[in-house]
Coordinates of C-alpha atoms and ligand atoms in Angstrom, one line a residue:
M12 CA 15.9 -6.3 -3.1
R13 CA 13.5 -8.6 -1.9
A14 CA 13.7 -12.0 -1.5
R15 CA 10.4 -14.5 -2.2
P16 CA 10.9 -17.3 0.9
L17 CA 9.8 -20.8 0.2
N18 CA 9.8 -21.5 3.8
R19 CA 10.4 -20.0 7.3
A20 CA 12.8 -19.7 9.9
T21 CA 12.6 -20.1 13.5
V22 CA 13.5 -16.8 14.5
V23 CA 15.9 -16.5 17.6
L24 CA 15.3 -13.1 19.1
S25 CA 18.1 -12.5 20.7
A26 CA 18.7 -8.6 21.3
L27 CA 17.6 -6.6 24.0
L28 CA 19.0 -3.0 24.4
L29 CA 22.6 -3.2 25.7
G30 CA 22.4 -1.5 28.9
L31 CA 19.2 0.0 29.2
G32 CA 18.1 2.0 32.4
L33 CA 15.5 3.2 32.8
I34 CA 14.2 5.3 36.6
M35 CA 11.1 6.3 37.1
V36 CA 10.8 10.7 39.2
A37 CA 7.4 11.4 40.8
V38 CA 5.6 13.3 42.7
T39 CA 1.8 14.8 42.4
Q40 CA 1.1 18.0 45.4
A41 CA -2.2 18.7 46.1
R42 CA -2.4 22.1 45.3
A43 CA 1.0 23.2 43.3
A44 CA 1.0 25.3 40.1
V45 CA 3.8 22.8 39.3
A46 CA 3.8 19.2 39.5
C47 CA 5.3 16.8 37.5
T48 CA 7.4 13.7 36.4
V49 CA 10.0 12.8 34.4
T50 CA 11.6 10.0 32.9
Y51 CA 15.0 9.2 32.8
S52 CA 15.5 6.7 30.0
V53 CA 19.7 5.6 29.0
N54 CA 21.6 3.2 26.0
Q55 CA 24.8 2.9 27.0
W56 CA 28.0 2.6 25.4
S57 CA 31.1 1.7 27.4
N58 CA 32.6 6.1 28.2
G59 CA 29.0 7.8 26.5
F60 CA 25.1 7.6 27.0
T61 CA 22.1 8.7 24.6
A62 CA 20.1 9.8 27.2
N63 CA 15.5 10.3 26.7
L64 CA 13.5 11.8 28.8
G65 CA 10.2 12.1 29.3
I66 CA 8.2 15.5 31.1
T67 CA 4.6 14.7 32.4
N68 CA 3.1 18.1 33.8
L69 CA 0.2 16.9 37.5
G70 CA 0.2 20.4 37.1
D71 CA -1.0 23.5 36.0
A72 CA -1.3 24.4 32.6
V73 CA 2.8 26.2 31.5
S74 CA 3.5 28.1 28.5
S75 CA 7.2 27.0 28.7
W76 CA 9.4 25.1 30.7
T77 CA 12.6 24.5 32.1
L78 CA 13.6 21.9 33.7
E79 CA 17.5 20.9 36.2
W80 CA 19.4 18.7 36.8
D81 CA 22.2 17.6 38.0
F82 CA 24.5 15.0 37.6
A83 CA 25.4 11.9 40.2
G84 CA 29.2 11.6 38.1
N85 CA 31.3 13.8 35.2
Q86 CA 28.7 13.6 32.9
Q87 CA 28.7 15.7 30.2
V88 CA 26.0 16.8 26.7
S89 CA 27.6 17.3 23.7
Q90 CA 24.3 18.1 22.3
G91 CA 20.4 17.8 23.1
W92 CA 17.5 17.4 21.4
S93 CA 14.0 19.3 21.8
G94 CA 15.7 21.4 24.3
T95 CA 18.5 25.1 24.6
F96 CA 20.3 22.7 26.6
S97 CA 24.1 23.9 29.0
Q98 CA 25.8 22.4 31.6
S99 CA 27.8 24.0 34.5
G100 CA 29.5 21.3 36.3
K101 CA 27.0 19.0 37.4
H102 CA 24.2 21.4 36.5
V103 CA 22.0 21.2 33.8
T104 CA 19.3 23.6 32.8
V105 CA 17.5 22.6 29.5
K106 CA 15.2 25.5 27.9
S107 CA 11.9 24.9 26.0
L108 CA 11.1 25.8 22.3
S109 CA 8.9 27.9 20.9
Y110 CA 6.6 24.7 19.5
N111 CA 6.8 22.2 22.4
G112 CA 6.8 24.6 26.0
S113 CA 3.2 25.0 26.0
L114 CA 1.8 21.8 28.8
A115 CA -1.3 21.1 29.6
T116 CA -2.1 19.5 32.2
N117 CA -1.2 15.9 31.8
A118 CA -0.2 16.9 28.5
S119 CA 3.4 15.0 27.5
T120 CA 6.5 16.4 26.1
S121 CA 9.7 14.3 25.4
L122 CA 13.9 15.3 25.0
G123 CA 16.8 13.8 24.8
F124 CA 20.8 14.3 24.9
N125 CA 24.2 12.9 24.2
A126 CA 26.7 12.8 26.8
S127 CA 30.1 11.5 27.6
F128 CA 30.8 10.2 30.8
S129 CA 33.8 7.8 32.2
G130 CA 33.3 6.5 35.8
T131 CA 29.8 5.3 35.8
N132 CA 27.0 6.0 34.8
D133 CA 24.7 6.4 38.0
A134 CA 21.2 8.4 37.0
P135 CA 19.8 12.0 38.1
T136 CA 18.0 11.9 41.5
S137 CA 16.5 14.7 41.2
F138 CA 14.8 17.3 38.7
T139 CA 13.0 20.7 39.4
L140 CA 10.7 22.1 36.9
N141 CA 10.0 25.3 36.7
G142 CA 11.8 25.8 39.8
T143 CA 9.5 23.2 41.6
T144 CA 11.0 19.7 42.2
C145 CA 9.6 16.4 40.9
N146 CA 11.6 14.8 43.2
G147 CA 11.1 11.5 45.4
S148 CA 14.0 8.6 45.7
P149 CA 13.9 7.0 42.0
G150 CA 11.8 4.4 42.4
T151 CA 12.8 0.4 40.9
P152 CA 14.2 0.1 37.5
T153 CA 11.7 -1.6 35.7
P154 CA 12.3 -3.9 32.8
T155 CA 8.6 -3.3 31.1
P156 CA 9.4 0.5 28.3
T157 CA 7.4 2.7 29.5
P158 CA 6.2 4.4 26.6
T159 CA 8.1 7.6 25.8
P160 CA 5.2 10.1 26.2
T161 CA 3.9 12.0 23.3
P162 CA 2.4 15.4 23.2
P163 CA -1.1 15.5 22.5
G164 CA -1.0 17.5 19.2
S165 CA 2.1 17.8 18.0
H166 CA 2.6 14.1 16.7
A167 CA -0.3 13.9 13.7
D168 CA -1.8 10.2 13.4
N169 CA -1.4 10.5 9.3
P170 CA 1.3 12.4 9.0
Y171 CA 1.0 12.3 5.4
A172 CA -2.7 13.7 5.9
G173 CA -3.4 17.3 4.4
G174 CA 0.4 18.6 3.4
K175 CA 2.8 18.7 0.6
G176 CA 5.7 16.8 0.8
Y177 CA 9.2 17.4 0.0
V178 CA 9.9 17.1 -3.9
N179 CA 14.6 15.8 -4.3
S180 CA 15.2 18.3 -6.6
E181 CA 17.9 16.6 -7.4
W182 CA 15.2 13.7 -8.4
A183 CA 13.2 15.9 -10.2
A184 CA 16.3 17.1 -11.9
E185 CA 17.2 13.6 -13.4
A186 CA 13.3 13.0 -14.2
R187 CA 13.0 16.2 -16.4
A188 CA 16.2 16.1 -18.4
D189 CA 14.9 12.4 -19.1
G190 CA 11.2 13.2 -20.1
G191 CA 9.8 12.9 -17.2
S192 CA 8.1 16.5 -16.6
A193 CA 5.4 15.4 -16.3
I194 CA 5.7 13.7 -12.7
A195 CA 8.6 15.1 -11.4
G196 CA 6.6 18.0 -8.9
Q197 CA 6.3 13.6 -7.1
P198 CA 7.2 13.9 -4.1
T199 CA 10.1 10.9 -3.7
A200 CA 12.2 9.3 -0.4
V201 CA 16.1 10.7 -0.1
W202 CA 17.9 7.2 0.4
L203 CA 20.6 8.0 2.7
D204 CA 21.6 4.7 1.9
R205 CA 25.9 5.5 3.4
I206 CA 26.9 7.6 6.4
A207 CA 27.9 10.1 3.9
A208 CA 25.3 10.9 2.2
I209 CA 24.1 12.7 5.7
N210 CA 26.5 14.9 4.4
G211 CA 26.5 14.5 0.6
V212 CA 28.7 12.5 -1.8
S213 CA 30.6 14.0 -4.0
G214 CA 28.5 17.3 -3.6
A215 CA 25.2 15.9 -4.2
M216 CA 22.9 17.7 -0.9
G217 CA 22.7 16.0 2.3
L218 CA 20.8 15.3 5.0
R219 CA 20.5 19.1 6.2
A220 CA 20.3 20.7 2.4
H221 CA 17.3 18.4 1.9
L222 CA 15.5 19.6 5.2
D223 CA 16.1 22.8 3.8
A224 CA 14.7 22.9 0.9
A225 CA 11.5 21.2 2.0
L226 CA 11.4 24.1 4.6
S227 CA 11.3 26.6 1.5
Q228 CA 10.0 25.1 -0.5
G229 CA 7.0 24.8 1.6
A230 CA 6.7 21.3 2.0
S231 CA 4.8 19.9 5.1
Y232 CA 6.9 16.1 4.9
A233 CA 9.4 15.0 3.5
Q234 CA 10.8 10.6 3.2
F235 CA 14.0 9.3 4.3
V236 CA 15.1 6.4 3.4
I237 CA 17.0 4.8 6.8
Y238 CA 19.5 2.1 4.9
D239 CA 23.2 1.9 6.1
L240 CA 22.5 -1.1 8.0
P241 CA 26.4 -3.5 9.1
G242 CA 25.6 -6.3 6.5
R243 CA 22.8 -4.7 4.9
D244 CA 21.2 -6.5 1.8
C245 CA 21.9 -10.1 3.9
A246 CA 20.0 -11.9 0.9
A247 CA 21.3 -10.7 -2.2
L248 CA 24.5 -8.9 -3.2
A249 CA 23.3 -5.9 -5.3
S250 CA 22.5 -3.6 -2.1
N251 CA 25.0 -4.7 0.0
G252 CA 26.8 -2.4 2.1
E253 CA 29.3 -0.1 3.7
L254 CA 29.5 -1.6 6.9
G255 CA 29.8 -5.0 7.9
P256 CA 27.9 -7.8 10.2
T257 CA 29.7 -6.9 13.3
D258 CA 29.7 -2.5 12.5
L259 CA 26.8 -2.4 15.1
D260 CA 28.8 0.9 17.5
K261 CA 29.4 2.8 13.6
Y262 CA 26.0 2.7 12.8
E263 CA 24.8 2.9 16.2
H264 CA 27.4 6.1 16.4
Q265 CA 28.5 8.0 13.4
Y266 CA 25.1 7.2 11.2
I267 CA 22.0 7.7 13.1
D268 CA 22.9 9.8 15.9
P269 CA 24.0 12.2 13.8
I270 CA 21.0 11.4 11.5
A271 CA 19.2 12.5 14.8
A272 CA 20.7 15.1 15.5
I273 CA 19.8 16.9 12.5
M274 CA 17.1 15.8 12.4
A275 CA 16.2 17.0 16.1
D276 CA 16.8 20.8 14.9
S277 CA 14.2 23.3 15.6
K278 CA 14.6 24.5 12.5
Y279 CA 12.9 22.0 11.5
A280 CA 10.9 21.3 14.3
N281 CA 6.9 22.3 11.9
L282 CA 8.3 20.4 9.5
K283 CA 6.8 16.1 9.5
I284 CA 10.3 14.0 8.6
I285 CA 9.2 10.4 7.9
N286 CA 11.2 8.1 8.1
V287 CA 11.4 4.4 6.0
I288 CA 13.4 1.9 9.2
E289 CA 16.0 -0.3 7.2
P290 CA 14.3 -1.8 3.7
D291 CA 14.3 -5.8 3.9
S292 CA 16.3 -6.0 6.6
L293 CA 14.2 -8.0 9.5
P294 CA 11.7 -10.0 6.5
N295 CA 14.7 -11.1 5.6
L296 CA 15.6 -12.8 9.1
V297 CA 12.1 -14.3 9.0
T298 CA 12.6 -16.1 5.4
N299 CA 16.5 -16.4 4.6
T300 CA 17.6 -17.7 8.0
N301 CA 18.7 -21.4 9.4
G302 CA 18.3 -24.0 6.0
T303 CA 15.6 -22.5 4.7
P304 CA 15.5 -22.6 0.9
G305 CA 16.6 -19.0 0.3
A306 CA 19.1 -19.0 3.9
T307 CA 22.4 -17.2 3.2
A308 CA 25.4 -17.6 5.0
E309 CA 25.3 -14.0 5.8
C310 CA 21.3 -13.6 6.8
D311 CA 22.7 -16.3 9.1
T312 CA 24.9 -14.3 11.4
M313 CA 22.7 -11.1 10.9
N314 CA 20.2 -13.5 12.7
Q315 CA 22.5 -14.5 15.4
N316 CA 24.9 -11.9 16.4
G317 CA 21.6 -10.0 16.5
N318 CA 22.5 -6.2 14.6
Y319 CA 19.6 -6.3 12.2
V320 CA 17.5 -6.7 15.5
K321 CA 19.9 -4.0 18.0
G322 CA 20.3 -1.3 15.0
V323 CA 16.4 -1.3 14.1
Q324 CA 15.9 -0.3 17.6
Y325 CA 18.7 1.8 18.2
A326 CA 17.2 4.0 15.2
L327 CA 13.2 3.2 16.6
N328 CA 15.1 4.8 19.8
K329 CA 17.0 8.4 19.0
L330 CA 14.4 8.7 15.9
H331 CA 11.3 8.9 17.2
A332 CA 13.1 10.5 20.0
I333 CA 11.9 14.0 18.3
S334 CA 8.0 14.3 17.8
N335 CA 8.2 15.9 14.3
V336 CA 9.4 12.4 13.2
Y337 CA 8.2 8.9 12.2
N338 CA 8.2 5.7 12.0
Y339 CA 7.9 3.5 9.0
I340 CA 8.9 -0.1 9.9
D341 CA 9.9 -2.1 6.3
A342 CA 7.6 -5.0 6.5
G343 CA 8.6 -6.9 2.5
H344 CA 5.6 -7.2 0.2
H345 CA 2.7 -9.5 -0.3
A346 CA 4.3 -11.9 -2.1
W347 CA 7.2 -12.6 0.6
L348 CA 5.5 -11.9 4.0
G349 CA 1.9 -13.0 2.2
W350 CA 2.3 -17.0 3.5
D351 CA 1.0 -18.7 6.2
S352 CA 4.5 -19.9 7.2
N353 CA 5.7 -16.4 6.9
F354 CA 2.9 -14.1 8.4
G355 CA 2.9 -14.2 11.3
P356 CA 6.4 -14.9 12.8
A357 CA 6.7 -11.7 10.4
A358 CA 3.9 -10.0 13.3
T359 CA 6.2 -11.2 16.0
L360 CA 9.5 -10.1 15.0
F361 CA 8.7 -6.8 14.3
A362 CA 6.7 -6.7 17.5
N363 CA 9.5 -7.7 19.7
V364 CA 11.6 -5.4 18.2
A365 CA 9.3 -2.5 18.5
K366 CA 8.6 -4.5 22.4
G367 CA 12.7 -3.7 22.9
A368 CA 12.8 -0.8 22.4
T369 CA 12.7 2.6 24.8
A370 CA 9.5 3.6 23.4
G371 CA 7.9 0.7 22.8
V372 CA 5.7 -0.6 20.2
S373 CA 5.4 3.4 20.4
S374 CA 8.2 4.3 18.3
V375 CA 6.4 2.7 15.7
D376 CA 4.4 5.1 12.9
G377 CA 3.1 2.6 11.4
F378 CA 4.5 -0.2 8.1
I379 CA 6.2 0.2 4.5
V380 CA 5.5 -2.3 1.9
N381 CA 6.5 -3.3 -1.3
T382 CA 9.7 -0.9 -1.2
A383 CA 11.5 -1.0 -3.7
N384 CA 9.8 -4.0 -4.9
Y385 CA 6.7 -3.8 -8.9
S386 CA 4.3 -6.1 -6.4
A387 CA 0.8 -4.5 -8.8
L388 CA -1.5 -2.5 -5.7
K389 CA -4.8 -4.3 -7.2
E390 CA -5.1 -7.5 -9.1
P391 CA -8.4 -6.3 -10.5
F392 CA -9.2 -9.6 -12.7
I393 CA -7.8 -12.1 -9.3
T394 CA -10.1 -13.3 -6.0
V395 CA -7.6 -16.0 -3.7
T396 CA -9.7 -18.3 -3.4
D397 CA -9.4 -22.4 -2.8
Q398 CA -9.8 -22.7 -6.9
T399 CA -6.1 -20.6 -7.8
R400 CA -3.8 -20.7 -4.5
P401 CA -3.2 -23.9 -5.7
S402 CA -1.6 -22.1 -8.8
K403 CA 1.6 -21.2 -10.1
W404 CA 2.1 -18.1 -9.8
I405 CA -0.5 -18.0 -6.3
D406 CA 1.8 -21.2 -5.2
W407 CA -0.4 -20.8 -2.2
N408 CA -0.2 -17.8 -0.7
R409 CA -3.3 -15.2 0.4
Y410 CA -2.8 -13.2 -0.9
V411 CA -2.3 -11.8 -5.1
D412 CA -1.9 -8.7 -4.0
E413 CA -0.3 -5.1 -2.1
S414 CA -3.5 -3.2 -1.1
S415 CA -5.3 -7.1 0.2
F416 CA -1.5 -7.9 2.3
A417 CA -1.0 -4.3 3.6
T418 CA -4.5 -4.5 4.8
A419 CA -4.3 -7.8 6.5
F420 CA -0.8 -7.7 7.2
R421 CA -1.9 -4.0 9.4
N422 CA -4.3 -6.7 11.4
Q423 CA -1.7 -9.3 12.2
L424 CA 0.5 -6.4 13.8
I425 CA -2.2 -4.9 15.9
S426 CA -3.6 -8.1 17.5
D427 CA 0.9 -9.2 17.9
G428 CA 0.5 -5.7 20.2
F429 CA 1.0 -2.3 17.7
N430 CA -1.2 0.8 18.7
S431 CA -4.7 0.7 16.3
G432 CA -3.5 4.0 14.7
I433 CA -0.8 3.0 13.1
G434 CA -0.5 3.3 9.0
M435 CA 0.6 1.2 6.3
L436 CA 2.8 2.8 3.6
I437 CA 2.4 1.6 -0.1
D438 CA 5.6 1.9 -2.6
T439 CA 3.5 2.3 -6.0
S440 CA 6.6 3.9 -8.0
R441 CA 7.2 1.1 -10.2
N442 CA 4.3 -1.2 -9.8
G443 CA 2.0 0.4 -12.8
W444 CA 2.2 -2.4 -14.6
G445 CA 0.1 -0.4 -17.4
G446 CA 0.6 0.1 -21.0
P447 CA -0.2 -2.2 -23.4
N448 CA -0.2 -5.8 -22.5
R449 CA -1.7 -5.2 -19.1
P450 CA -5.3 -7.6 -19.2
T451 CA -8.4 -6.3 -19.4
K452 CA -11.6 -8.2 -18.0
A453 CA -10.4 -12.4 -16.7
S454 CA -8.9 -14.9 -19.1
T455 CA -11.9 -17.9 -19.7
S456 CA -9.7 -20.1 -19.4
T457 CA -11.1 -23.4 -17.8
D458 CA -6.6 -23.9 -16.8
I459 CA -6.2 -22.6 -13.5
N460 CA -2.8 -21.4 -14.6
T461 CA -3.4 -20.2 -18.3
F462 CA -6.8 -18.6 -16.4
I463 CA -4.2 -16.4 -13.5
N464 CA -1.3 -15.7 -16.3
E465 CA -3.4 -15.0 -18.6
S466 CA -5.5 -12.4 -15.7
R467 CA -3.3 -10.9 -14.3
V468 CA -2.0 -7.2 -14.4
D469 CA 1.6 -8.7 -12.9
R470 CA 3.9 -9.4 -16.4
R471 CA 6.5 -11.2 -13.9
P472 CA 8.5 -14.5 -15.0
H473 CA 7.9 -14.6 -10.9
A474 CA 6.7 -12.5 -8.4
G475 CA 10.1 -13.5 -6.6
D476 CA 11.8 -10.9 -8.9
W477 CA 12.5 -8.1 -7.8
C478 CA 14.9 -6.2 -10.1
N479 CA 15.0 -3.9 -13.1
Q480 CA 11.6 -5.5 -13.8
S481 CA 10.8 -5.4 -17.9
G482 CA 7.7 -4.4 -18.7
S483 CA 7.1 -2.6 -15.3
G484 CA 5.6 1.1 -14.7
L485 CA 5.1 4.1 -12.7
G486 CA 1.7 3.2 -10.7
E487 CA -0.2 5.3 -8.0
R488 CA 0.7 9.0 -8.2
P489 CA 1.7 9.5 -3.8
T490 CA -1.4 10.2 -2.3
A491 CA -2.5 10.7 1.4
A492 CA -4.7 8.5 3.4
P493 CA -6.2 6.8 0.1
A494 CA -7.9 3.9 1.6
A495 CA -8.5 2.7 5.1
G496 CA -5.4 2.0 7.2
I497 CA -3.4 3.3 4.5
D498 CA -1.8 6.3 5.1
A499 CA -0.3 7.1 1.7
Y500 CA 0.5 5.9 -1.7
V501 CA 4.2 6.7 -2.2
W502 CA 7.1 6.6 -4.8
V503 CA 9.8 5.3 -1.7
K504 CA 12.5 4.2 -4.8
P505 CA 12.4 6.8 -6.6
P506 CA 11.7 5.9 -10.6
G507 CA 14.7 5.9 -13.4
E508 CA 16.6 4.5 -10.1
S509 CA 18.1 1.5 -11.2
D510 CA 18.3 -1.4 -8.6
G511 CA 21.2 -3.2 -9.2
S512 CA 23.7 -3.9 -12.5
S513 CA 23.2 -6.7 -14.9
T514 CA 27.2 -7.2 -14.9
S515 CA 29.6 -7.3 -12.7
I516 CA 30.3 -2.8 -12.2
P517 CA 32.8 -2.2 -9.3
N518 CA 32.5 0.2 -7.5
D519 CA 32.9 2.2 -3.9
E520 CA 30.0 2.3 -2.7
G521 CA 29.7 -1.5 -1.5
K522 CA 27.5 -3.1 -3.9
G523 CA 27.8 -6.6 -4.9
F524 CA 26.7 -8.0 -8.4
D525 CA 23.9 -10.6 -7.7
R526 CA 22.6 -11.9 -10.6
M527 CA 18.6 -11.7 -9.5
C528 CA 19.8 -8.8 -11.9
D529 CA 21.0 -10.7 -15.3
P530 CA 18.6 -11.0 -17.5
T531 CA 19.6 -14.1 -18.6
Y532 CA 20.7 -15.4 -15.2
G533 CA 18.3 -18.7 -15.1
G534 CA 17.6 -18.0 -10.9
N535 CA 17.0 -19.0 -7.9
A536 CA 15.3 -21.2 -4.8
R537 CA 14.0 -17.8 -4.0
N538 CA 12.5 -17.2 -7.1
G539 CA 11.3 -20.8 -7.9
N540 CA 13.8 -21.0 -10.1
S541 CA 12.0 -18.7 -12.9
P542 CA 13.8 -16.0 -15.1
T543 CA 15.0 -13.3 -13.4
G544 CA 13.0 -10.1 -15.7
A545 CA 15.7 -7.8 -15.6
L546 CA 16.5 -5.3 -17.9
A547 CA 19.4 -5.6 -19.3
N548 CA 22.8 -2.5 -19.2
A549 CA 21.7 -1.8 -15.8
P550 CA 24.1 1.0 -14.1
L551 CA 24.2 0.0 -10.4
S552 CA 21.9 0.1 -8.0
G553 CA 21.0 3.7 -6.8
H554 CA 22.0 5.0 -10.0
W555 CA 20.3 6.7 -13.4
F556 CA 19.1 3.9 -15.5
S557 CA 17.5 5.5 -18.5
A558 CA 16.3 3.3 -20.8
M559 CA 14.6 1.3 -17.4
F560 CA 13.0 5.0 -17.2
H561 CA 11.8 5.4 -20.4
Q562 CA 9.6 2.0 -19.6
L563 CA 8.4 3.4 -17.1
L564 CA 7.0 6.0 -17.7
T565 CA 5.1 4.6 -21.0
N566 CA 4.6 1.9 -18.4
A567 CA 2.3 4.1 -16.4
Y568 CA -0.7 2.9 -15.0
P569 CA -2.3 5.4 -14.4
P570 CA -1.5 6.4 -17.4
V571 CA 0.9 9.4 -17.8
Q572 CA -0.8 12.2 -19.2
Ligands
LIG12 C1 20.0 1.8 -3.0 C2 20.9 2.1 -2.8 C3 19.5 3.5 -3.2 C4 18.2 3.3 -3.5 C5 17.3 4.4 -3.9 C6 18.6 1.0 -3.7 O1 18.6 -0.3 -4.1 O2 20.8 0.6 -2.4 O3 22.0 3.1 -3.0 O4 20.3 5.2 -3.3 O5 17.8 1.8 -3.9 O6 17.9 4.3 -5.7

């Protein structure tokens, strides 16, 4: 993953939500104990739909609630979340759960359900809360997305703060068995990289098993990677996925829906479930389309058919509807989006995508940079100035490390409309660059390229190299709130898992052979036609790569004690 872009593409943002209908029913009663607003928005396909509801309590505080309505047609709820649903004929009753029943005056909560229907799918015209009608005639449908109300206190600003992370016992066992006991207790993300991963591939733990294990560990948060978009990884081959470019329907209903249904189980309501949304996809639309030197036909296809945008919006909608679930969108890394030509357009694309989601920008808790990449957290001996920008390594970028990029990109995102509370994550799993070759001081050379090359801690041949990097080490251990605006340093790529095979290996995972993982390849436009810096003898992406794991331990920075 991770292509280095040379130029920006014109981004054609064509996609908006399919069949989004939004109505609002409101009534305020002067002295009533119960007064309420209910929002009801629908995302539908031919014979089914997902509805998201928001309740705002405008009356006296309640300690539990019952929401009721009658369907207009033959709609039938198949599964609901954030409430106990029952349906009798057209009548639906939803009772609050232990954690979301208490609603102070002006407090809000959200819930939702999946349902089937045939014929028309008109919205209910009236709702009651604890027996009192929140009625009135439906307001005029509005094209402007209404933010889903978030109950104060139930959705943390920084889900990493003040709690311990879930340790994936399967990764930990591999790490421990391969000499990594010293780091096997670190929280790493679980990659839901195909539909079968939801239930567990070949006897491995599925999503429920991981969430149950997180509960039994007493973890306060658990991290997952949502990674199965149609036409996945359009600029590279090593992480191609199982879904073809037009498989949006499968993505939504066979991948996202079951994930959302499990994450919405009230059993997990006290666990903060953190999702990294679709590494590489939106960044690829910015940089690898429309005739740029790095463009690929696959990325053009995904740009034109809108399925990355629609898929990400669908994921945001379904996952944000669950109040203990957090969404972080992948935002590339400094040597991808750090150039002026990519930086602004990427933030604009992300903002447009989020604004097209039901809850708008509020469906995004933050962004992650450096996912599965090797860019240094900090280059202690290099400052980006007019003198250093023309160097071959920096190549006119404004940033030379992830700390500076993450902070600047966050500011840009906020000025493009994201909430000022968004936080950044930095994947520090493999960006340590320690060991004997790490420079300990700035070079004294007066030649700018020599100066940069002798001073930089990132030892890659080129910052566009991304596969199984020779010389890399573990980076900062996962840390909550390490700096202003940074929600956490995280280990999203589990150290020890390959980025891609160094030779072609037949497989049934949809994985291709990307020559950026071949140490003998001379590179392409996305890495300035440089050597790949990849280690030899690598297995398929996601598979255990022992030699790499040992190198990561040896070159860890900070060192592993
Ligand atoms: C692979 C996934 C794998 C993940 C974590 C990705 O590059 O495509 O299959 O789960 O890395 O190792």
